[in-house]
Amino acid sequence: KAGVTQTPRYLIKTRGQQVTLSCSPISGHRSVSWYQQTPGQGLQFLFEYFSETQRNKGNFPGRFSGRQFSNSRSEMNVSTLELGDSALYLCASSPGAGGRETQYFGPGTRLLVL
Amino acid sequence: GDSVVQTEGQVLPSEGDSLIVNCSYETTQYPSLFWYVQYPGEGPQLHLKAMKANDKGRNKGFEAMYRKETTSFHLEKDSVQESDSAVYFCAPDLEYGNKLVFGAGTILRVKS
């Protein structure tokens, strides 16, 4: 089975721009979660989607948004980019919605904001 | 609020040394407990897990016991190898629904 794929792998943007990152979960997985990883803050939960509905949201400003499509693929969007948004953005998928499940991570999208 | 604390910074054992990486969490819930490992250039991957009190997760010689009374999930290994070098994250699932709360990460560098 193919793993979680994320595109693009690397991205350079300037302050004020917006960006869209994409995640394709493992086939058959219906839950997709997004995390931000930075040296200072570590790994922080952004949001989780299941069956096209956002079920959980972390403590990030409204500039961070996401969505999930009927095929479980997910996108996240960051508007009005700030320097502090530079990070590795990780997507993880799991089979169901019950919690207590192993999450399978993709390799991440490394975003640099100049 | 819910939180997790693990051994911070780097741990520098020599090959063959024993290892304990501490993990303690605070929550009013009954979480599932995970250790994830991350190698350079990759996303975290599951290392081991325990679903309920007194369960023991095991993988590649590592073990961690779910201790509900002390809210801890320490990672242990009797004899580390250079290939164990990586960053290890303790990550309880503190809220219902696939939301992991990660510890700060422990960098394990095993000296050969």
Coordinates of N, CA and C in Angstrom, one line a residue:
Chain A
K1 N 0.8 -1.2 0.0 CA 0.0 0.0 0.0 C 0.9 1.2 0.0
A2 N 0.5 2.2 -0.8 CA 1.3 3.4 -0.8 C 1.1 4.2 0.5
G3 N 2.1 4.9 0.9 CA 2.0 5.7 2.1 C 1.3 7.0 1.9
V4 N 1.3 7.9 2.9 CA 0.8 9.2 2.8 C 1.7 10.1 1.9
T5 N 1.1 10.7 1.0 CA 1.9 11.6 0.1 C 1.5 13.0 0.3
Q6 N 2.5 13.9 0.2 CA 2.3 15.3 0.4 C 3.0 16.1 -0.7
T7 N 2.2 17.1 -1.2 CA 2.8 17.9 -2.3 C 2.5 19.4 -2.0
P8 N 3.4 20.3 -2.4 CA 4.8 20.0 -2.8 C 5.6 19.6 -1.6
R9 N 6.8 19.2 -1.8 CA 7.7 18.8 -0.7 C 8.4 20.1 -0.2
Y10 N 8.7 21.0 -1.0 CA 9.3 22.3 -0.6 C 8.6 23.4 -1.3
L11 N 8.6 24.5 -0.6 CA 7.9 25.7 -1.0 C 8.6 27.0 -0.5
I12 N 8.7 28.0 -1.3 CA 9.2 29.3 -0.8 C 8.2 30.3 -1.2
K13 N 7.8 31.1 -0.2 CA 6.8 32.1 -0.4 C 7.3 33.4 0.3
T14 N 6.7 34.5 0.0 CA 7.0 35.8 0.6 C 5.9 36.2 1.6
R15 N 6.2 37.0 2.5 CA 5.2 37.5 3.5 C 4.0 38.1 2.7
G16 N 2.8 37.8 3.3 CA 1.6 38.3 2.7 C 0.9 37.4 1.6
Q17 N 1.7 36.5 1.1 CA 1.1 35.6 0.1 C 0.3 34.5 0.8
Q18 N -0.4 33.7 0.0 CA -1.1 32.6 0.6 C -0.5 31.3 0.0
V19 N -0.8 30.1 0.6 CA -0.2 28.9 0.1 C -1.2 27.8 0.4
T20 N -1.2 26.8 -0.5 CA -2.1 25.6 -0.3 C -1.2 24.4 -0.4
L21 N -1.4 23.5 0.6 CA -0.6 22.3 0.7 C -1.6 21.1 0.5
S22 N -1.1 20.0 -0.1 CA -2.0 18.9 -0.4 C -1.5 17.6 0.3
C23 N -2.5 16.8 0.6 CA -2.2 15.5 1.3 C -3.1 14.4 0.8
S24 N -2.5 13.3 0.3 CA -3.3 12.2 -0.1 C -3.0 11.1 1.0
P25 N -4.1 10.7 1.6 CA -3.9 9.7 2.7 C -3.7 8.3 2.1
I26 N -3.4 7.3 3.0 CA -3.3 5.9 2.6 C -4.7 5.5 2.1
S27 N -4.7 4.7 1.1 CA -6.0 4.2 0.5 C -6.8 3.6 1.6
G28 N -8.1 4.0 1.7 CA -9.0 3.4 2.7 C -9.0 4.2 4.0
H29 N -8.1 5.1 4.2 CA -8.1 5.9 5.5 C -9.0 7.1 5.2
R30 N -9.8 7.4 6.3 CA -10.8 8.4 6.2 C -10.5 9.7 7.0
S31 N -9.6 9.5 7.9 CA -9.2 10.6 8.8 C -7.9 11.2 8.4
V32 N -7.8 12.5 8.3 CA -6.6 13.2 8.0 C -6.4 14.3 9.0
S33 N -5.2 14.3 9.6 CA -4.8 15.4 10.6 C -3.6 16.1 10.0
W34 N -3.5 17.4 10.4 CA -2.4 18.2 10.0 C -1.6 18.7 11.3
Y35 N -0.3 18.7 11.2 CA 0.6 19.2 12.3 C 1.6 20.2 11.7
Q36 N 2.0 21.1 12.5 CA 3.1 22.0 12.2 C 4.3 21.7 13.1
Q37 N 5.5 21.6 12.5 CA 6.7 21.3 13.2 C 7.7 22.4 13.0
T38 N 8.1 23.0 14.1 CA 9.1 24.0 14.1 C 10.1 23.7 15.2
P39 N 11.4 24.2 15.1 CA 12.4 24.0 16.2 C 11.9 24.5 17.5
G40 N 11.3 25.7 17.5 CA 10.9 26.3 18.7 C 9.7 25.7 19.4
Q41 N 8.7 25.4 18.7 CA 7.4 25.0 19.2 C 7.2 23.5 19.1
G42 N 8.0 22.8 18.4 CA 7.9 21.3 18.2 C 6.7 21.0 17.3
L43 N 6.1 19.9 17.6 CA 5.0 19.4 16.8 C 3.7 19.8 17.4
Q44 N 2.9 20.6 16.6 CA 1.6 21.1 17.1 C 0.5 20.7 16.2
F45 N -0.6 20.3 16.8 CA -1.8 19.9 16.0 C -2.5 21.1 15.5
L46 N -2.8 21.0 14.2 CA -3.5 22.1 13.5 C -5.0 21.8 13.4
F47 N -5.4 20.7 12.8 CA -6.8 20.3 12.7 C -6.9 18.9 12.1
E48 N -8.1 18.3 12.3 CA -8.3 16.9 11.8 C -9.7 16.9 11.1
Y49 N -9.7 16.2 10.0 CA -10.9 16.0 9.2 C -11.3 14.5 9.1
F50 N -12.6 14.3 9.1 CA -13.1 13.0 8.9 C -14.4 13.1 8.1
S51 N -14.5 12.4 7.0 CA -15.7 12.5 6.2 C -16.0 13.9 5.8
E52 N -15.0 14.6 5.4 CA -15.2 16.0 4.9 C -15.6 17.0 6.0
T53 N -15.6 16.6 7.3 CA -15.9 17.5 8.4 C -14.7 17.7 9.3
Q54 N -14.5 19.0 9.7 CA -13.5 19.2 10.7 C -14.0 18.8 12.0
R55 N -13.3 17.9 12.7 CA -13.7 17.4 14.0 C -13.0 18.1 15.2
N56 N -11.7 18.4 14.9 CA -10.9 18.9 16.0 C -10.0 20.1 15.4
K57 N -9.8 21.1 16.2 CA -9.0 22.2 15.7 C -8.0 22.6 16.9
G58 N -6.8 22.9 16.5 CA -5.8 23.3 17.4 C -5.8 24.8 17.6
N59 N -4.9 25.3 18.4 CA -4.8 26.8 18.7 C -4.0 27.6 17.7
F60 N -4.5 27.6 16.5 CA -3.9 28.4 15.5 C -4.9 29.5 15.0
P61 N -4.3 30.6 14.5 CA -5.2 31.7 14.0 C -6.0 31.2 12.8
G62 N -7.1 32.0 12.5 CA -8.0 31.7 11.4 C -7.3 31.7 10.0
R63 N -6.1 32.3 10.0 CA -5.4 32.2 8.7 C -5.1 30.8 8.2
F64 N -5.1 29.9 9.1 CA -4.9 28.5 8.8 C -6.3 27.8 8.7
S65 N -6.5 27.2 7.5 CA -7.7 26.5 7.3 C -7.5 25.3 6.5
G66 N -8.5 24.4 6.4 CA -8.3 23.2 5.7 C -9.6 22.7 5.1
R67 N -9.5 21.7 4.4 CA -10.7 21.0 3.9 C -10.4 19.6 3.5
Q68 N -11.4 18.8 3.4 CA -11.2 17.4 3.0 C -12.3 17.1 1.9
F69 N -11.8 16.4 0.9 CA -12.7 16.0 -0.2 C -13.3 14.6 0.0
S70 N -14.2 14.3 -0.9 CA -15.0 13.1 -0.8 C -14.1 11.8 -0.9
N71 N -12.9 12.0 -1.6 CA -12.0 10.9 -1.7 C -11.0 10.8 -0.6
S72 N -11.2 11.6 0.5 CA -10.4 11.7 1.7 C -9.1 12.6 1.5
R73 N -8.8 13.0 0.3 CA -7.7 13.9 0.1 C -8.0 15.2 0.9
S74 N -6.9 15.8 1.3 CA -7.1 17.0 2.1 C -6.1 18.1 1.7
E75 N -6.6 19.3 1.9 CA -5.7 20.5 1.6 C -5.7 21.4 2.8
M76 N -4.6 22.0 3.1 CA -4.6 23.1 4.0 C -4.1 24.4 3.4
N77 N -4.7 25.5 3.9 CA -4.4 26.8 3.3 C -3.9 27.7 4.4
V78 N -2.9 28.5 4.1 CA -2.4 29.5 5.0 C -2.5 30.8 4.2
S79 N -3.3 31.8 4.7 CA -3.4 33.1 4.0 C -2.5 34.1 4.8
T80 N -2.2 35.1 4.1 CA -1.4 36.2 4.6 C -0.2 35.7 5.4
L81 N 0.7 35.1 4.7 CA 1.8 34.4 5.4 C 2.7 35.4 6.2
E82 N 3.1 34.8 7.3 CA 4.1 35.6 8.2 C 5.4 34.8 8.2
L83 N 6.4 35.5 8.6 CA 7.7 34.8 8.7 C 7.7 33.6 9.7
G84 N 6.9 33.7 10.7 CA 6.8 32.6 11.7 C 6.0 31.4 11.2
D85 N 5.5 31.5 10.0 CA 4.8 30.3 9.4 C 5.8 29.4 8.8
S86 N 7.0 29.8 8.7 CA 8.0 28.8 8.2 C 8.1 27.6 9.0
A87 N 7.9 26.5 8.4 CA 7.8 25.2 9.2 C 7.8 24.0 8.3
L88 N 7.8 22.9 8.9 CA 7.5 21.6 8.2 C 6.0 21.3 8.5
Y89 N 5.2 21.2 7.5 CA 3.8 20.8 7.7 C 3.6 19.4 7.4
L90 N 3.1 18.7 8.4 CA 3.0 17.2 8.3 C 1.5 16.8 8.2
C91 N 1.2 15.9 7.4 CA -0.1 15.4 7.3 C -0.1 13.9 7.8
A92 N -1.1 13.5 8.5 CA -1.2 12.1 9.0 C -2.5 11.5 8.7
S93 N -2.6 10.3 8.3 CA -3.9 9.7 8.1 C -4.1 8.5 9.0
S94 N -5.3 8.1 9.3 CA -5.7 6.9 10.1 C -7.0 6.4 9.5
P95 N -7.2 5.1 9.8 CA -8.4 4.5 9.2 C -9.7 5.1 9.5
G96 N -9.9 5.4 10.8 CA -11.3 5.7 11.3 C -11.3 7.0 12.1
A97 N -12.4 7.1 12.8 CA -12.6 8.4 13.6 C -12.6 8.2 15.1
G98 N -12.3 7.0 15.5 CA -12.5 6.7 16.9 C -11.4 7.1 17.9
G99 N -10.4 7.8 17.4 CA -9.3 8.1 18.3 C -8.6 6.7 18.6
R100 N -7.6 6.8 19.4 CA -6.9 5.5 19.8 C -6.3 4.8 18.6
E101 N -6.1 5.5 17.5 CA -5.6 4.8 16.3 C -4.2 5.3 15.9
T102 N -3.5 4.5 15.3 CA -2.2 4.9 14.9 C -2.3 5.9 13.7
Q103 N -1.6 6.9 13.8 CA -1.5 7.9 12.7 C -0.3 7.6 11.8
Y104 N -0.5 7.7 10.5 CA 0.6 7.4 9.6 C 1.0 8.8 8.9
F105 N 2.2 9.2 9.1 CA 2.6 10.5 8.7 C 3.2 10.5 7.3
G106 N 3.0 11.5 6.5 CA 3.7 11.8 5.3 C 5.1 12.4 5.6
P107 N 5.9 12.7 4.5 CA 7.2 13.2 4.7 C 7.2 14.7 5.0
G108 N 6.0 15.4 4.8 CA 5.9 16.8 5.1 C 6.2 17.7 3.9
T109 N 5.7 18.9 4.0 CA 6.0 20.0 3.1 C 6.8 21.0 3.9
R110 N 8.0 21.3 3.4 CA 8.8 22.3 4.1 C 8.5 23.7 3.5
L111 N 7.9 24.6 4.3 CA 7.6 25.9 3.8 C 8.5 27.0 4.4
L112 N 9.1 27.8 3.5 CA 10.0 28.9 3.9 C 9.3 30.2 3.5
V113 N 9.1 31.0 4.5 CA 8.5 32.3 4.2 C 9.6 33.4 4.3
L114 N 9.8 34.2 3.2 CA 10.8 35.2 3.2 C 10.2 36.6 3.3
Chain B
G1 N -4.5 22.3 32.0 CA -4.9 21.7 30.8 C -4.1 20.4 30.5
D2 N -4.4 19.7 29.4 CA -3.7 18.5 29.0 C -2.3 18.9 28.6
S3 N -1.3 18.1 29.0 CA 0.1 18.3 28.6 C 0.9 17.1 28.7
V4 N 2.1 17.1 28.1 CA 3.0 16.0 28.2 C 4.4 16.5 28.3
V5 N 5.2 15.9 29.2 CA 6.6 16.3 29.4 C 7.5 15.0 29.2
Q6 N 8.5 15.2 28.4 CA 9.4 14.1 28.3 C 10.9 14.6 28.4
T7 N 11.8 13.7 28.6 CA 13.2 14.0 28.7 C 13.6 14.9 27.6
E8 N 14.1 16.1 27.9 CA 14.4 17.1 26.9 C 15.8 17.0 26.4
G9 N 16.1 17.6 25.2 CA 17.4 17.7 24.7 C 17.9 16.4 24.2
Q10 N 19.2 16.2 24.3 CA 19.9 15.1 23.8 C 20.3 14.1 24.9
V11 N 20.2 12.8 24.5 CA 20.7 11.7 25.3 C 21.8 11.0 24.6
L12 N 23.0 10.8 25.2 CA 24.2 10.4 24.5 C 24.8 9.1 25.1
P13 N 24.1 8.0 25.0 CA 24.6 6.8 25.6 C 25.6 6.2 24.6
S14 N 26.4 5.2 25.1 CA 27.3 4.5 24.2 C 26.6 3.2 23.8
E15 N 27.0 2.6 22.8 CA 26.4 1.3 22.3 C 26.5 0.3 23.5
G16 N 25.4 -0.4 23.7 CA 25.4 -1.4 24.8 C 24.9 -0.8 26.1
D17 N 24.8 0.5 26.2 CA 24.2 1.1 27.5 C 22.7 0.9 27.5
S18 N 22.2 0.9 28.7 CA 20.7 0.9 28.9 C 20.2 2.3 28.7
L19 N 18.9 2.4 28.5 CA 18.3 3.7 28.2 C 16.9 3.8 28.9
I20 N 16.7 5.0 29.4 CA 15.3 5.4 29.8 C 15.1 6.8 29.4
V21 N 14.0 7.0 28.6 CA 13.5 8.3 28.2 C 12.2 8.5 28.9
N22 N 12.1 9.5 29.8 CA 10.9 9.7 30.6 C 9.8 10.4 29.8
C23 N 8.6 10.0 30.1 CA 7.4 10.7 29.6 C 6.3 10.7 30.6
S24 N 5.8 11.8 31.0 CA 4.7 12.0 31.9 C 3.7 12.9 31.3
Y25 N 2.4 12.6 31.6 CA 1.4 13.4 30.9 C 0.3 13.8 32.0
E26 N -0.4 14.8 31.7 CA -1.5 15.3 32.6 C -2.7 15.4 31.8
T27 N -3.8 14.7 32.3 CA -5.1 14.8 31.6 C -6.1 14.2 32.5
T28 N -7.3 14.6 32.3 CA -8.4 14.1 33.1 C -9.0 12.9 32.4
Q29 N -8.5 12.6 31.2 CA -9.1 11.6 30.3 C -8.3 10.3 30.5
Y30 N -8.6 9.3 29.7 CA -8.0 8.0 29.7 C -7.4 7.8 28.3
P31 N -6.2 8.3 28.1 CA -5.7 8.4 26.7 C -5.1 7.0 26.2
S32 N -4.9 6.9 24.9 CA -4.0 6.0 24.3 C -2.6 6.6 24.4
L33 N -1.6 5.8 24.5 CA -0.2 6.3 24.6 C 0.7 5.8 23.4
F34 N 1.4 6.7 22.9 CA 2.2 6.4 21.7 C 3.7 6.9 21.9
W35 N 4.6 6.2 21.4 CA 5.9 6.8 21.1 C 6.1 6.7 19.6
Y36 N 6.5 7.9 19.0 CA 6.8 8.0 17.6 C 8.3 8.3 17.5
V37 N 8.9 7.9 16.4 CA 10.3 8.1 16.1 C 10.4 8.9 14.8
Q38 N 11.3 9.8 14.7 CA 11.5 10.6 13.5 C 13.0 10.5 13.0
Y39 N 13.2 10.2 11.8 CA 14.5 10.2 11.2 C 14.6 11.4 10.3
P40 N 15.9 11.8 10.1 CA 16.1 13.0 9.3 C 15.4 12.9 7.9
G41 N 14.6 14.0 7.6 CA 14.0 14.1 6.3 C 12.7 13.3 6.2
E42 N 12.2 12.8 7.3 CA 11.0 12.0 7.2 C 10.0 12.5 8.2
G43 N 8.7 12.1 8.0 CA 7.8 12.3 9.1 C 7.9 11.3 10.2
P44 N 7.3 11.6 11.4 CA 7.3 10.7 12.5 C 6.6 9.3 12.0
Q45 N 7.1 8.3 12.6 CA 6.5 7.0 12.4 C 6.2 6.3 13.8
L46 N 5.2 5.5 13.8 CA 4.9 4.8 15.1 C 6.1 3.9 15.5
H47 N 6.4 4.1 16.8 CA 7.5 3.2 17.3 C 6.9 2.1 18.2
L48 N 6.0 2.5 19.1 CA 5.2 1.5 19.9 C 4.0 2.2 20.5
K49 N 3.1 1.4 21.0 CA 1.9 2.0 21.6 C 1.3 1.1 22.7
A50 N 0.5 1.7 23.5 CA -0.3 1.0 24.6 C -1.6 1.6 24.7
M51 N -2.6 0.8 24.8 CA -4.0 1.3 24.7 C -4.7 1.5 26.1
K52 N -4.2 0.7 27.1 CA -4.9 0.8 28.4 C -3.9 0.5 29.5
A53 N -4.3 0.8 30.7 CA -3.4 0.6 31.9 C -2.8 -0.8 31.9
N54 N -1.5 -0.8 32.2 CA -0.7 -2.0 32.4 C -0.4 -2.7 31.1
D55 N -0.8 -2.1 30.0 CA -0.4 -2.7 28.7 C 1.1 -2.3 28.5
K56 N 1.8 -3.1 27.8 CA 3.3 -2.8 27.5 C 3.4 -2.8 26.0
G57 N 3.9 -1.7 25.5 CA 4.2 -1.6 24.1 C 5.7 -2.1 23.8
R58 N 5.9 -2.8 22.7 CA 7.3 -3.3 22.4 C 7.6 -3.2 21.0
N59 N 8.8 -2.8 20.7 CA 9.3 -2.8 19.3 C 10.8 -2.7 19.3
K60 N 11.5 -3.5 18.5 CA 12.9 -3.5 18.3 C 13.7 -3.4 19.6
G61 N 13.2 -4.1 20.6 CA 13.9 -4.2 21.9 C 13.5 -3.1 22.9
F62 N 12.8 -2.1 22.4 CA 12.3 -1.0 23.3 C 11.0 -1.5 23.9
E63 N 10.7 -1.0 25.1 CA 9.5 -1.3 25.8 C 9.0 0.0 26.5
A64 N 7.7 0.1 26.7 CA 7.1 1.2 27.5 C 5.8 0.6 28.1
M65 N 5.7 0.9 29.4 CA 4.6 0.4 30.2 C 3.6 1.5 30.5
Y66 N 2.3 1.3 30.2 CA 1.2 2.2 30.5 C 1.0 2.2 32.0
R67 N 1.4 3.3 32.7 CA 1.2 3.3 34.1 C 0.2 4.4 34.4
K68 N -1.0 4.0 34.7 CA -2.1 5.0 34.8 C -2.0 5.7 36.2
E69 N -1.5 5.0 37.2 CA -1.4 5.6 38.5 C -0.4 6.7 38.6
T70 N 0.6 6.6 37.8 CA 1.7 7.7 37.8 C 1.6 8.5 36.5
T71 N 0.6 8.3 35.7 CA 0.5 8.9 34.4 C 1.8 9.0 33.6
S72 N 2.4 7.9 33.4 CA 3.7 7.9 32.8 C 3.8 6.8 31.7
F73 N 4.7 7.0 30.8 CA 4.9 6.0 29.7 C 6.4 6.1 29.3
H74 N 7.3 5.7 30.2 CA 8.7 5.8 29.9 C 9.2 4.8 28.9
L75 N 10.1 5.2 28.1 CA 10.6 4.4 27.0 C 11.9 3.8 27.5
E76 N 12.1 2.4 27.4 CA 13.3 1.8 28.0 C 13.8 0.8 27.0
K77 N 15.2 0.7 27.1 CA 15.8 -0.4 26.3 C 17.1 -0.8 27.1
D78 N 17.3 -2.1 27.1 CA 18.4 -2.7 27.8 C 19.8 -2.4 27.2
S79 N 19.8 -2.4 25.9 CA 21.1 -2.2 25.2 C 20.9 -1.5 23.9
V80 N 21.3 -0.2 23.9 CA 21.0 0.6 22.6 C 22.1 0.3 21.6
Q81 N 21.7 0.5 20.3 CA 22.6 0.4 19.2 C 22.7 1.7 18.5
E82 N 23.7 1.8 17.7 CA 23.9 3.1 16.9 C 22.7 3.3 16.0
S83 N 22.1 2.3 15.5 CA 21.0 2.4 14.6 C 19.8 2.9 15.3
D84 N 19.7 3.0 16.6 CA 18.6 3.5 17.3 C 18.6 5.1 17.4
S85 N 19.7 5.7 16.9 CA 19.8 7.1 16.9 C 18.7 7.7 16.1
A86 N 17.9 8.6 16.7 CA 16.8 9.3 16.1 C 16.2 10.3 17.1
V87 N 15.1 10.9 16.7 CA 14.4 11.7 17.6 C 13.1 11.0 18.0
Y88 N 12.9 10.9 19.3 CA 11.7 10.1 19.9 C 10.7 11.1 20.5
F89 N 9.5 10.9 20.2 CA 8.4 11.7 20.7 C 7.4 10.9 21.5
C90 N 7.1 11.3 22.7 CA 6.0 10.7 23.4 C 4.7 11.5 23.0
A91 N 3.7 10.8 22.7 CA 2.5 11.4 22.2 C 1.2 10.8 22.6
P92 N 0.7 11.2 23.8 CA -0.6 10.7 24.2 C -1.7 11.2 23.2
D93 N -2.7 10.4 23.0 CA -3.9 10.9 22.3 C -4.9 11.4 23.3
L94 N -4.7 12.7 23.6 CA -5.4 13.3 24.8 C -6.8 13.7 24.6
E95 N -7.3 13.7 23.3 CA -8.7 14.1 23.1 C -9.2 13.1 22.1
Y96 N -10.5 12.8 22.3 CA -11.1 11.9 21.4 C -11.0 12.3 20.0
G97 N -10.5 11.5 19.1 CA -10.5 11.8 17.7 C -9.1 12.2 17.1
N98 N -8.1 11.3 17.2 CA -7.0 11.5 16.3 C -6.3 12.8 16.5
K99 N -6.1 13.3 17.7 CA -5.4 14.5 18.0 C -4.3 14.1 19.0
L100 N -3.1 14.0 18.4 CA -1.9 13.7 19.3 C -1.4 15.0 19.9
V101 N -1.0 14.9 21.1 CA -0.3 16.0 21.8 C 1.2 15.5 22.0
F102 N 2.1 16.1 21.3 CA 3.5 15.6 21.3 C 4.3 16.3 22.4
G103 N 5.2 15.5 22.9 CA 6.2 16.0 23.8 C 7.2 16.8 22.9
A104 N 8.2 17.4 23.6 CA 9.2 18.2 22.9 C 10.1 17.4 22.1
G105 N 10.2 16.1 22.3 CA 11.2 15.3 21.6 C 12.5 15.1 22.3
T106 N 13.0 13.9 22.2 CA 14.3 13.6 22.8 C 15.2 13.1 21.7
I107 N 16.4 13.8 21.5 CA 17.3 13.4 20.5 C 18.2 12.3 21.1
L108 N 18.2 11.1 20.5 CA 19.0 10.0 21.0 C 20.2 9.9 20.0
R109 N 21.4 10.0 20.5 CA 22.6 9.8 19.7 C 23.4 8.8 20.4
V110 N 23.5 7.6 19.8 CA 24.2 6.5 20.4 C 25.6 6.5 19.8
K111 N 26.6 6.6 20.7 CA 28.0 6.6 20.3 C 28.5 5.2 20.1
S112 N 29.2 5.0 19.0 CA 29.7 3.6 18.7 C 31.1 3.4 19.4

